[in-house]
C-alpha cells in the first residue's frame, strides 16, 4: 500500500523514524519537509485545547436542540445526548491513541488506507471531505435562521455570502490566523454556555417573568417526556449526532500542531468535560424549562428560536435574548470557520495522494492549501438553496446528512482502533504508544456496535405514518454512495486489504521520545487552566 497518505509531519520519503531516539526536541530531531506537500506546524497547545473544548460547539447544540425537543420531548433529548456523548468519548479515546502515535492531518481517513484498505481510505476521505462543505452550508443557513430573530423582512442570503467571503479570506492568510480566530470565538462560546447554565438554573427555580417555580413540570406534559415513542427517540439521535459531529476532526489538526504527542492526548481528555458540561447539562436545563409544545420553538419554516435564547427571555431580559442570539450567530461563524479548514485539508490530502486533481495540492507561501479551500467554499454555496425551499427545511436536511456522516466516522474509528491495536501486538510495538486508550478492547467494540445500530434505526420516522422519500434520502444516501466509491476504487486500482502482520506502523510514527519538553505553569491559575483546558 502506498504510504504517501497524509498531510505529513514526516513525509513518506523521509527516513523511517528510529524508535530508540533519546533526544527530546524537534530542534535536535528536525522533521524533514517537502515544501510542495507539507503544511506548517503553527497551531499552539493553547489553540488546540480550545478547539477540542469548544471548536465544534455550534448550531447543532444551539439550534438543533430546539427541533430535537419538539420531535422527541425532554426525555428523548436527555437520553440521546447522554448516550451519544458517551459513545463520542469512547470514540475519541480510540482516535486519540492513534493520532498521538501518528500525528498526521489525514487522521482516520489516512488510517483507513493504512489499517484497512487503500480503497476504503479513498472512500472515507471523499465522504469526509463532502461533509465539510455540507457542514459549512448548514452553518451559513443557520445564520439566515438566526437573523430572523431581529427581523423577518431582511433576506438571509447576503448575510451568508458576507460571512462566506470573510471566512475564505481569513483561512487563506495563514493557519495561525485561523487558530486565533477559532480560539477567541471558542472562548466566547464557553463563556456563553456557562452563563446559560447559571441562568437556566435560576429560571427553573422561579426567577422568571411568571415568578413561577418550574421544577420538572415540563416532563409531565401530556404526551411526554418521550414524545412519539421509539420513533421520536430514534429521530433525536440524528440531532444528537449532529451536535457532537466534528469532535473527531480535532485530530485533523495534528499535522499542524506543535508537539502533537502531548497536545493531542490532552485535547482528547477534554472531550469528557465538554460532553458532561456543555451537552448533558445544557439539554437537561432545556428540557426542564421549555415544553416540547412551546410555540416559540417552531414556525412555518420549522425553526424560529434557539432554546438558549428562549430561556434568556424567560429570565425577563429581552436585551439578553438578543445578546445570546448574537453569540449563537458568532458560534455558527466559528463552526463554519472550522469546517472550511477541515475541508481544505482533506481535499489537499486527496490531491497529494493523486486521488483528486493536482491543482488542489497547491499551497500559498504560508503553506495554506488555497485551491482546496476555495473548492470547499464553492460547494458550501448549497446554503443559497434556502431561497427555494426555506432556510428551516434546508437546515433540517443538512442536519440529517451531517448526523449520519458523524456516525459513519465513529463506526470506522472503532474498527480502525481494533485493527491498530492488533497490529501493534503482533509487531510487538504496543509499548511505544505515547497515549493509551484505557477502554480498549471494550470501548472500540461499543463504538462499532452502538453506532451501527443507531445508524440503521435513526430514520424510523421516514416510514411512519407514511413513507417520506426526501427525508429517507437525507438519512441513508451516504451508505450506497460509500459502497459505490469503494467498489469503483477497489476494482480500478486492484487494492488489497492491509495485513495485521505487515501493517505500516513506522511511517509518520512519533513516540514518547519525540515529545518536546513544555514550559511548566507559572502559577496556580495557569496550572488550573492547563488542567481544565
mmCIF file of N, CA and C in Angstrom, residues 9-11 15-19 98-104 261 432 434 504-514:
data_model
loop_
_atom_site.group_PDB
_atom_site.id
_atom_site.type_symbol
_atom_site.label_atom_id
_atom_site.label_comp_id
_atom_site.label_asym_id
_atom_site.label_seq_id
_atom_site.Cartn_x
_atom_site.Cartn_y
_atom_site.Cartn_z
ATOM 1 N N UNK A 9 3.638 15.359 8.926
ATOM 2 C CA UNK A 9 4.708 15.979 9.675
ATOM 3 C C UNK A 9 6.028 15.403 9.192
ATOM 4 N N UNK A 10 5.987 14.152 8.764
ATOM 5 C CA UNK A 10 7.177 13.481 8.242
ATOM 6 C C UNK A 10 6.789 12.838 6.925
ATOM 7 N N UNK A 11 7.101 13.454 5.786
ATOM 8 C CA UNK A 11 6.688 12.911 4.503
ATOM 9 C C UNK A 11 7.180 11.491 4.301
ATOM 10 N N UNK A 15 13.397 9.441 6.040
ATOM 11 C CA UNK A 15 13.841 8.201 6.685
ATOM 12 C C UNK A 15 12.849 7.748 7.736
ATOM 13 N N UNK A 16 12.694 6.454 7.842
ATOM 14 C CA UNK A 16 11.808 5.908 8.867
ATOM 15 C C UNK A 16 12.301 6.297 10.240
ATOM 16 N N UNK A 17 11.360 6.689 11.072
ATOM 17 C CA UNK A 17 11.717 7.152 12.418
ATOM 18 C C UNK A 17 12.335 6.025 13.246
ATOM 19 N N UNK A 18 13.380 6.322 13.965
ATOM 20 C CA UNK A 18 14.024 5.334 14.824
ATOM 21 C C UNK A 18 13.422 5.391 16.216
ATOM 22 N N UNK A 19 12.939 4.271 16.675
ATOM 23 C CA UNK A 19 12.219 4.254 17.945
ATOM 24 C C UNK A 19 13.121 4.386 19.155
ATOM 25 N N UNK A 98 -4.424 6.646 18.339
ATOM 26 C CA UNK A 98 -3.805 6.527 17.018
ATOM 27 C C UNK A 98 -3.184 7.838 16.567
ATOM 28 N N UNK A 99 -3.883 8.954 16.819
ATOM 29 C CA UNK A 99 -3.402 10.259 16.360
ATOM 30 C C UNK A 99 -2.153 10.710 17.103
ATOM 31 N N UNK A 100 -2.026 10.342 18.375
ATOM 32 C CA UNK A 100 -0.820 10.695 19.126
ATOM 33 C C UNK A 100 0.379 9.894 18.624
ATOM 34 N N UNK A 101 0.135 8.667 18.195
ATOM 35 C CA UNK A 101 1.205 7.813 17.669
ATOM 36 C C UNK A 101 1.592 8.222 16.247
ATOM 37 N N UNK A 102 0.576 8.590 15.443
ATOM 38 C CA UNK A 102 0.818 9.048 14.071
ATOM 39 C C UNK A 102 0.126 10.391 13.873
ATOM 40 N N UNK A 103 0.751 11.487 14.263
ATOM 41 C CA UNK A 103 0.106 12.809 14.193
ATOM 42 C C UNK A 103 0.134 13.405 12.792
ATOM 43 N N UNK A 104 -0.788 12.957 11.961
ATOM 44 C CA UNK A 104 -0.887 13.442 10.592
ATOM 45 C C UNK A 104 -2.279 13.999 10.363
ATOM 46 N N UNK A 261 2.443 14.819 20.243
ATOM 47 C CA UNK A 261 2.373 13.646 21.117
ATOM 48 C C UNK A 261 1.881 13.992 22.517
ATOM 49 N N UNK A 432 5.317 1.380 22.608
ATOM 50 C CA UNK A 432 5.731 2.663 22.035
ATOM 51 C C UNK A 432 4.620 3.709 22.044
ATOM 52 N N UNK A 434 2.459 6.678 22.907
ATOM 53 C CA UNK A 434 2.611 7.818 23.812
ATOM 54 C C UNK A 434 1.350 8.097 24.621
ATOM 55 N N UNK A 504 1.815 -0.905 8.081
ATOM 56 C CA UNK A 504 2.838 0.133 8.248
ATOM 57 C C UNK A 504 2.599 0.922 9.534
ATOM 58 N N UNK A 505 3.411 0.651 10.541
ATOM 59 C CA UNK A 505 3.325 1.351 11.821
ATOM 60 C C UNK A 505 4.552 2.230 12.070
ATOM 61 N N UNK A 506 5.366 2.429 11.038
ATOM 62 C CA UNK A 506 6.593 3.207 11.196
ATOM 63 C C UNK A 506 6.515 4.594 10.563
ATOM 64 N N UNK A 507 5.990 4.658 9.330
ATOM 65 C CA UNK A 507 5.917 5.946 8.652
ATOM 66 C C UNK A 507 5.072 6.926 9.457
ATOM 67 N N UNK A 508 5.619 8.088 9.724
ATOM 68 C CA UNK A 508 4.947 9.171 10.463
ATOM 69 C C UNK A 508 4.803 8.905 11.956
ATOM 70 N N UNK A 509 5.354 7.789 12.453
ATOM 71 C CA UNK A 509 5.203 7.486 13.878
ATOM 72 C C UNK A 509 6.022 8.452 14.718
ATOM 73 N N UNK A 510 5.418 8.906 15.817
ATOM 74 C CA UNK A 510 6.113 9.738 16.798
ATOM 75 C C UNK A 510 5.849 9.133 18.162
ATOM 76 N N UNK A 511 6.899 8.685 18.824
ATOM 77 C CA UNK A 511 6.742 8.013 20.109
ATOM 78 C C UNK A 511 7.050 8.962 21.251
ATOM 79 N N UNK A 512 7.074 8.433 22.462
ATOM 80 C CA UNK A 512 7.272 9.258 23.658
ATOM 81 C C UNK A 512 8.567 10.055 23.576
ATOM 82 N N UNK A 513 9.589 9.479 22.988
ATOM 83 C CA UNK A 513 10.887 10.150 22.934
ATOM 84 C C UNK A 513 10.881 11.371 22.034
ATOM 85 N N UNK A 514 9.834 11.507 21.183
ATOM 86 C CA UNK A 514 9.762 12.658 20.290
ATOM 87 C C UNK A 514 9.124 13.872 20.941
#
